[in-house]
mmCIF file with all atom_site columns, C-alpha atoms in Angstrom:
data_model
loop_
_atom_site.group_PDB
_atom_site.id
_atom_site.type_symbol
_atom_site.label_atom_id
_atom_site.label_alt_id
_atom_site.label_comp_id
_atom_site.label_asym_id
_atom_site.label_entity_id
_atom_site.label_seq_id
_atom_site.pdbx_PDB_ins_code
_atom_site.Cartn_x
_atom_site.Cartn_y
_atom_site.Cartn_z
_atom_site.occupancy
_atom_site.B_iso_or_equiv
_atom_site.pdbx_formal_charge
_atom_site.auth_seq_id
_atom_site.auth_comp_id
_atom_site.auth_asym_id
_atom_site.auth_atom_id
_atom_site.pdbx_PDB_model_num
ATOM 1   C CA . MET A 1 1   ? -17.689 -1.704  -22.726 1.00 52.00 ? 1181 MET A CA 1
ATOM 2   C CA . ASN A 1 2   ? -14.961 0.178   -22.071 1.00 67.00 ? 1182 ASN A CA 1
ATOM 3   C CA . PRO A 1 3   ? -12.504 -1.005  -19.305 1.00 74.00 ? 1183 PRO A CA 1
ATOM 4   C CA . ILE A 1 4   ? -11.547 1.362   -16.390 1.00 81.00 ? 1184 ILE A CA 1
ATOM 5   C CA . MET A 1 5   ? -7.910  2.482   -16.491 1.00 89.00 ? 1185 MET A CA 1
ATOM 6   C CA . LEU A 1 6   ? -6.445  3.323   -13.079 1.00 94.00 ? 1186 LEU A CA 1
ATOM 7   C CA . PRO A 1 7   ? -2.985  3.679   -13.525 1.00 95.00 ? 1187 PRO A CA 1
ATOM 8   C CA . VAL A 1 8   ? -1.845  4.714   -10.250 1.00 97.00 ? 1188 VAL A CA 1
ATOM 9   C CA . THR A 1 9   ? -3.693  1.887   -8.327  1.00 97.00 ? 1189 THR A CA 1
ATOM 10  C CA . LEU A 1 10  ? -2.425  -0.638  -11.195 1.00 96.00 ? 1190 LEU A CA 1
ATOM 11  C CA . THR A 1 11  ? 1.205   0.249   -10.737 1.00 97.00 ? 1191 THR A CA 1
ATOM 12  C CA . THR A 1 12  ? 0.643   0.933   -6.926  1.00 97.00 ? 1192 THR A CA 1
ATOM 13  C CA . ALA A 1 13  ? -0.915  -2.759  -6.513  1.00 98.00 ? 1193 ALA A CA 1
ATOM 14  C CA . GLY A 1 14  ? 2.333   -4.330  -8.916  1.00 98.00 ? 1194 GLY A CA 1
ATOM 15  C CA . GLY A 1 15  ? 4.931   -2.779  -6.465  1.00 98.00 ? 1195 GLY A CA 1
ATOM 16  C CA . THR A 1 16  ? 3.190   -3.707  -3.274  1.00 98.00 ? 1196 THR A CA 1
ATOM 17  C CA . ALA A 1 17  ? 2.975   -7.477  -4.533  1.00 98.00 ? 1197 ALA A CA 1
ATOM 18  C CA . LEU A 1 18  ? 6.849   -7.378  -5.876  1.00 98.00 ? 1198 LEU A CA 1
ATOM 19  C CA . ILE A 1 19  ? 7.427   -5.467  -2.053  1.00 97.00 ? 1199 ILE A CA 1
ATOM 20  C CA . ALA A 1 20  ? 5.217   -8.672  -0.466  1.00 97.00 ? 1200 ALA A CA 1
ATOM 21  C CA . LEU A 1 21  ? 6.882   -11.144 -2.220  1.00 98.00 ? 1201 LEU A CA 1
ATOM 22  C CA . TRP A 1 22  ? 10.203  -9.390  -1.274  1.00 97.00 ? 1202 TRP A CA 1
ATOM 23  C CA . LEU A 1 23  ? 9.806   -9.580  2.138   1.00 97.00 ? 1203 LEU A CA 1
ATOM 24  C CA . ALA A 1 24  ? 8.308   -12.929 2.210   1.00 96.00 ? 1204 ALA A CA 1
ATOM 25  C CA . MET A 1 25  ? 11.582  -14.180 0.678   1.00 97.00 ? 1205 MET A CA 1
ATOM 26  C CA . ARG A 1 26  ? 13.692  -12.359 3.200   1.00 95.00 ? 1206 ARG A CA 1
ATOM 27  C CA . THR A 1 27  ? 11.741  -13.784 6.127   1.00 95.00 ? 1207 THR A CA 1
ATOM 28  C CA . GLY A 1 28  ? 11.603  -17.107 4.518   1.00 94.00 ? 1208 GLY A CA 1
ATOM 29  C CA . GLY A 1 29  ? 16.009  -17.063 4.179   1.00 94.00 ? 1209 GLY A CA 1
ATOM 30  C CA . VAL A 1 30  ? 15.738  -16.570 7.417   1.00 94.00 ? 1210 VAL A CA 1
ATOM 31  C CA . ARG A 1 31  ? 13.660  -19.144 8.677   1.00 93.00 ? 1211 ARG A CA 1
ATOM 32  C CA . ARG A 1 32  ? 16.228  -21.605 6.107   1.00 94.00 ? 1212 ARG A CA 1
ATOM 33  C CA . ALA A 1 33  ? 18.950  -19.983 8.177   1.00 92.00 ? 1213 ALA A CA 1
ATOM 34  C CA . ALA A 1 34  ? 17.702  -20.780 11.722  1.00 91.00 ? 1214 ALA A CA 1
ATOM 35  C CA . LYS A 1 35  ? 15.779  -24.023 10.692  1.00 92.00 ? 1215 LYS A CA 1
ATOM 36  C CA . ILE A 1 36  ? 12.357  -22.734 12.546  1.00 91.00 ? 1216 ILE A CA 1
ATOM 37  C CA . SER A 1 37  ? 9.748   -23.820 10.064  1.00 90.00 ? 1217 SER A CA 1
ATOM 38  C CA . ILE A 1 38  ? 6.847   -22.560 12.289  1.00 92.00 ? 1218 ILE A CA 1
ATOM 39  C CA . GLY A 1 39  ? 6.748   -19.514 14.559  1.00 90.00 ? 1219 GLY A CA 1
ATOM 40  C CA . ASP A 1 40  ? 9.646   -17.423 15.454  1.00 91.00 ? 1220 ASP A CA 1
ATOM 41  C CA . GLY A 1 41  ? 11.837  -19.972 18.015  1.00 92.00 ? 1221 GLY A CA 1
ATOM 42  C CA . GLY A 1 42  ? 12.658  -16.755 19.740  1.00 91.00 ? 1222 GLY A CA 1
ATOM 43  C CA . ASP A 1 43  ? 15.339  -15.671 16.861  1.00 91.00 ? 1223 ASP A CA 1
ATOM 44  C CA . PRO A 1 44  ? 15.392  -12.015 16.934  1.00 92.00 ? 1224 PRO A CA 1
ATOM 45  C CA . ALA A 1 45  ? 16.436  -11.793 13.338  1.00 92.00 ? 1225 ALA A CA 1
ATOM 46  C CA . LEU A 1 46  ? 13.259  -13.841 12.474  1.00 94.00 ? 1226 LEU A CA 1
ATOM 47  C CA . ILE A 1 47  ? 11.248  -11.511 14.830  1.00 93.00 ? 1227 ILE A CA 1
ATOM 48  C CA . CYS A 1 48  ? 12.233  -8.203  12.914  1.00 93.00 ? 1228 CYS A CA 1
ATOM 49  C CA . ARG A 1 49  ? 11.473  -10.173 9.616   1.00 94.00 ? 1229 ARG A CA 1
ATOM 50  C CA . MET A 1 50  ? 8.027   -11.600 10.236  1.00 95.00 ? 1230 MET A CA 1
ATOM 51  C CA . ARG A 1 51  ? 7.322   -7.833  11.951  1.00 94.00 ? 1231 ARG A CA 1
ATOM 52  C CA . ALA A 1 52  ? 7.883   -6.366  9.201   1.00 94.00 ? 1232 ALA A CA 1
ATOM 53  C CA . GLN A 1 53  ? 6.309   -8.349  6.754   1.00 95.00 ? 1233 GLN A CA 1
ATOM 54  C CA . ALA A 1 54  ? 3.192   -8.173  9.005   1.00 96.00 ? 1234 ALA A CA 1
ATOM 55  C CA . ASN A 1 55  ? 3.436   -4.337  9.237   1.00 95.00 ? 1235 ASN A CA 1
ATOM 56  C CA . PHE A 1 56  ? 3.216   -4.155  5.599   1.00 97.00 ? 1236 PHE A CA 1
ATOM 57  C CA . THR A 1 57  ? 0.095   -6.440  5.533   1.00 96.00 ? 1237 THR A CA 1
ATOM 58  C CA . GLU A 1 58  ? -1.271  -4.461  8.012   1.00 96.00 ? 1238 GLU A CA 1
ATOM 59  C CA . TYR A 1 59  ? -1.105  -0.908  6.319   1.00 96.00 ? 1239 TYR A CA 1
ATOM 60  C CA . ALA A 1 60  ? -0.755  -1.870  2.553   1.00 97.00 ? 1240 ALA A CA 1
ATOM 61  C CA . PRO A 1 61  ? -4.265  -2.883  2.109   1.00 97.00 ? 1241 PRO A CA 1
ATOM 62  C CA . PHE A 1 62  ? -5.474  0.833   3.280   1.00 97.00 ? 1242 PHE A CA 1
ATOM 63  C CA . ILE A 1 63  ? -3.121  2.843   1.210   1.00 97.00 ? 1243 ILE A CA 1
ATOM 64  C CA . LEU A 1 64  ? -4.469  0.713   -1.943  1.00 97.00 ? 1244 LEU A CA 1
ATOM 65  C CA . ILE A 1 65  ? -8.117  1.091   -1.202  1.00 97.00 ? 1245 ILE A CA 1
ATOM 66  C CA . LEU A 1 66  ? -7.814  4.716   -0.404  1.00 98.00 ? 1246 LEU A CA 1
ATOM 67  C CA . ILE A 1 67  ? -5.637  5.381   -3.808  1.00 97.00 ? 1247 ILE A CA 1
ATOM 68  C CA . ALA A 1 68  ? -7.940  3.311   -5.795  1.00 97.00 ? 1248 ALA A CA 1
ATOM 69  C CA . LEU A 1 69  ? -10.988 4.836   -4.877  1.00 96.00 ? 1249 LEU A CA 1
ATOM 70  C CA . ILE A 1 70  ? -9.625  8.284   -5.098  1.00 95.00 ? 1250 ILE A CA 1
ATOM 71  C CA . GLU A 1 71  ? -8.467  7.727   -8.510  1.00 95.00 ? 1251 GLU A CA 1
ATOM 72  C CA . PHE A 1 72  ? -11.647 6.314   -9.662  1.00 93.00 ? 1252 PHE A CA 1
ATOM 73  C CA . SER A 1 73  ? -13.623 9.283   -7.995  1.00 92.00 ? 1253 SER A CA 1
ATOM 74  C CA . SER A 1 74  ? -11.432 11.958  -9.419  1.00 89.00 ? 1254 SER A CA 1
ATOM 75  C CA . GLY A 1 75  ? -8.899  10.835  -11.663 1.00 89.00 ? 1255 GLY A CA 1
ATOM 76  C CA . THR A 1 76  ? -5.335  10.234  -12.277 1.00 92.00 ? 1256 THR A CA 1
ATOM 77  C CA . SER A 1 77  ? -3.314  12.923  -11.200 1.00 93.00 ? 1257 SER A CA 1
ATOM 78  C CA . THR A 1 78  ? 0.474   13.994  -10.274 1.00 96.00 ? 1258 THR A CA 1
ATOM 79  C CA . TRP A 1 79  ? 0.140   14.356  -6.524  1.00 96.00 ? 1259 TRP A CA 1
ATOM 80  C CA . LEU A 1 80  ? -1.596  10.604  -6.646  1.00 97.00 ? 1260 LEU A CA 1
ATOM 81  C CA . TRP A 1 81  ? 1.582   9.490   -8.192  1.00 97.00 ? 1261 TRP A CA 1
ATOM 82  C CA . VAL A 1 82  ? 3.737   11.287  -5.417  1.00 97.00 ? 1262 VAL A CA 1
ATOM 83  C CA . ALA A 1 83  ? 1.639   9.529   -2.692  1.00 97.00 ? 1263 ALA A CA 1
ATOM 84  C CA . SER A 1 84  ? 2.055   6.202   -4.502  1.00 98.00 ? 1264 SER A CA 1
ATOM 85  C CA . VAL A 1 85  ? 6.458   6.487   -4.783  1.00 98.00 ? 1265 VAL A CA 1
ATOM 86  C CA . ALA A 1 86  ? 6.298   7.740   -1.560  1.00 98.00 ? 1266 ALA A CA 1
ATOM 87  C CA . PHE A 1 87  ? 4.189   4.812   -0.284  1.00 98.00 ? 1267 PHE A CA 1
ATOM 88  C CA . LEU A 1 88  ? 6.344   2.298   -1.995  1.00 98.00 ? 1268 LEU A CA 1
ATOM 89  C CA . VAL A 1 89  ? 9.659   4.145   -0.416  1.00 97.00 ? 1269 VAL A CA 1
ATOM 90  C CA . ALA A 1 90  ? 8.300   4.297   2.684   1.00 97.00 ? 1270 ALA A CA 1
ATOM 91  C CA . ARG A 1 91  ? 7.463   0.189   2.529   1.00 97.00 ? 1271 ARG A CA 1
ATOM 92  C CA . ILE A 1 92  ? 10.844  -0.549  1.449   1.00 96.00 ? 1272 ILE A CA 1
ATOM 93  C CA . ALA A 1 93  ? 12.571  1.940   4.207   1.00 96.00 ? 1273 ALA A CA 1
ATOM 94  C CA . HIS A 1 94  ? 10.599  0.529   7.161   1.00 96.00 ? 1274 HIS A CA 1
ATOM 95  C CA . PRO A 1 95  ? 12.028  -3.174  6.607   1.00 95.00 ? 1275 PRO A CA 1
ATOM 96  C CA . LEU A 1 96  ? 15.357  -2.102  5.975   1.00 95.00 ? 1276 LEU A CA 1
ATOM 97  C CA . GLY A 1 97  ? 15.274  -0.014  9.018   1.00 94.00 ? 1277 GLY A CA 1
ATOM 98  C CA . MET A 1 98  ? 14.058  -3.167  10.889  1.00 91.00 ? 1278 MET A CA 1
ATOM 99  C CA . ASP A 1 99  ? 17.282  -4.454  10.205  1.00 91.00 ? 1279 ASP A CA 1
ATOM 100 C CA . GLY A 1 100 ? 19.496  -1.807  11.263  1.00 88.00 ? 1280 GLY A CA 1
ATOM 101 C CA . MET A 1 101 ? 19.435  0.830   8.538   1.00 91.00 ? 1281 MET A CA 1
ATOM 102 C CA . LYS A 1 102 ? 19.505  3.868   10.184  1.00 92.00 ? 1282 LYS A CA 1
ATOM 103 C CA . PHE A 1 103 ? 16.300  5.886   10.305  1.00 94.00 ? 1283 PHE A CA 1
ATOM 104 C CA . GLY A 1 104 ? 14.443  3.504   7.879   1.00 93.00 ? 1284 GLY A CA 1
ATOM 105 C CA . ARG A 1 105 ? 12.043  2.539   10.138  1.00 94.00 ? 1285 ARG A CA 1
ATOM 106 C CA . SER A 1 106 ? 11.250  5.794   11.248  1.00 95.00 ? 1286 SER A CA 1
ATOM 107 C CA . ILE A 1 107 ? 11.071  7.249   8.001   1.00 96.00 ? 1287 ILE A CA 1
ATOM 108 C CA . GLY A 1 108 ? 8.637   4.345   6.614   1.00 96.00 ? 1288 GLY A CA 1
ATOM 109 C CA . THR A 1 109 ? 6.657   4.485   9.753   1.00 96.00 ? 1289 THR A CA 1
ATOM 110 C CA . ALA A 1 110 ? 6.176   8.382   9.473   1.00 97.00 ? 1290 ALA A CA 1
ATOM 111 C CA . LEU A 1 111 ? 5.863   8.270   5.575   1.00 97.00 ? 1291 LEU A CA 1
ATOM 112 C CA . THR A 1 112 ? 2.666   5.561   5.693   1.00 97.00 ? 1292 THR A CA 1
ATOM 113 C CA . PHE A 1 113 ? 1.373   7.234   8.854   1.00 97.00 ? 1293 PHE A CA 1
ATOM 114 C CA . LEU A 1 114 ? 1.296   10.641  6.989   1.00 98.00 ? 1294 LEU A CA 1
ATOM 115 C CA . LEU A 1 115 ? -0.099  8.932   3.452   1.00 97.00 ? 1295 LEU A CA 1
ATOM 116 C CA . LEU A 1 116 ? -2.722  7.208   5.681   1.00 97.00 ? 1296 LEU A CA 1
ATOM 117 C CA . LEU A 1 117 ? -3.778  10.560  7.191   1.00 98.00 ? 1297 LEU A CA 1
ATOM 118 C CA . GLY A 1 118 ? -3.847  12.430  3.969   1.00 97.00 ? 1298 GLY A CA 1
ATOM 119 C CA . LEU A 1 119 ? -5.333  10.017  1.557   1.00 97.00 ? 1299 LEU A CA 1
ATOM 120 C CA . GLY A 1 120 ? -8.147  9.225   4.550   1.00 97.00 ? 1300 GLY A CA 1
ATOM 121 C CA . LEU A 1 121 ? -9.308  13.017  5.016   1.00 96.00 ? 1301 LEU A CA 1
ATOM 122 C CA . TYR A 1 122 ? -9.082  13.563  0.946   1.00 95.00 ? 1302 TYR A CA 1
ATOM 123 C CA . ALA A 1 123 ? -11.028 10.515  0.660   1.00 95.00 ? 1303 ALA A CA 1
ATOM 124 C CA . ILE A 1 124 ? -13.576 11.795  3.482   1.00 95.00 ? 1304 ILE A CA 1
ATOM 125 C CA . SER A 1 125 ? -13.641 15.193  1.671   1.00 93.00 ? 1305 SER A CA 1
ATOM 126 C CA . LEU A 1 126 ? -14.161 14.100  -1.821  1.00 91.00 ? 1306 LEU A CA 1
ATOM 127 C CA . PRO A 1 127 ? -18.108 13.795  -1.298  1.00 89.00 ? 1307 PRO A CA 1
ATOM 128 C CA . LEU A 1 128 ? -18.259 16.657  0.723   1.00 87.00 ? 1308 LEU A CA 1
ATOM 129 C CA . ILE A 1 129 ? -16.862 18.956  -2.037  1.00 85.00 ? 1309 ILE A CA 1
ATOM 130 C CA . ALA A 1 130 ? -18.294 17.266  -4.775  1.00 78.00 ? 1310 ALA A CA 1
ATOM 131 C CA . LYS A 1 131 ? -20.536 19.252  -7.061  1.00 68.00 ? 1311 LYS A CA 1
ATOM 132 C CA . HIS A 1 132 ? -24.255 18.637  -6.784  1.00 60.00 ? 1312 HIS A CA 1
ATOM 133 C CA . ASP A 1 133 ? -25.196 19.246  -10.349 1.00 55.00 ? 1313 ASP A CA 1
ATOM 134 C CA . ALA A 1 134 ? -22.273 16.918  -11.328 1.00 59.00 ? 1314 ALA A CA 1
ATOM 135 C CA . LYS A 1 135 ? -23.674 14.036  -13.486 1.00 63.00 ? 1315 LYS A CA 1
ATOM 136 C CA . PRO A 1 136 ? -23.309 10.300  -11.923 1.00 62.00 ? 1316 PRO A CA 1
ATOM 137 C CA . ILE A 1 137 ? -21.334 8.154   -13.901 1.00 64.00 ? 1317 ILE A CA 1
ATOM 138 C CA . VAL A 1 138 ? -23.125 5.027   -14.775 1.00 67.00 ? 1318 VAL A CA 1
ATOM 139 C CA . ILE A 1 139 ? -21.273 1.907   -14.881 1.00 69.00 ? 1319 ILE A CA 1
ATOM 140 C CA . GLU A 1 140 ? -22.751 -0.797  -17.140 1.00 70.00 ? 1320 GLU A CA 1
ATOM 141 C CA . THR A 1 141 ? -22.366 -4.405  -15.512 1.00 71.00 ? 1321 THR A CA 1
ATOM 142 C CA . VAL A 1 142 ? -22.580 -7.318  -18.086 1.00 71.00 ? 1322 VAL A CA 1
ATOM 143 C CA . PRO A 1 143 ? -23.107 -10.627 -16.728 1.00 76.00 ? 1323 PRO A CA 1
ATOM 144 C CA . VAL A 1 144 ? -20.918 -13.606 -17.215 1.00 75.00 ? 1324 VAL A CA 1
ATOM 145 C CA . THR A 1 145 ? -21.915 -16.573 -18.982 1.00 75.00 ? 1325 THR A CA 1
ATOM 146 C CA . GLY A 1 146 ? -20.219 -19.901 -19.256 1.00 64.00 ? 1326 GLY A CA 1
#
């Protein structure tokens, strides 16, 4: 059985994991400095960091799933690589903007929304534009024996 390689998805998932770790470390650093172990304690810096981390977890799964399904359905393409890089840049810019970087938050938000819209519409269109005479791909599953 040949494994299915989805390089855009794998790269994006790896980058997303690193960003998630970075966001957690940034939030933890403010927590330690403010001596707040649970909740936000009303600390404005901690609230911003927590919100940036939560915002990331709200959008990252949808983009990753869309990239994976599009890549699996239509193959690896340059435009999907561009979308992946744009997503990773957006998700770095957004929390930096929450910390005061000019236009970071708005650029991160706008890029994420555009990607959700574009990838979502493309995913919806794929089954509609698929050739009806195309042969389906058969994926063989192998039972795991212990």
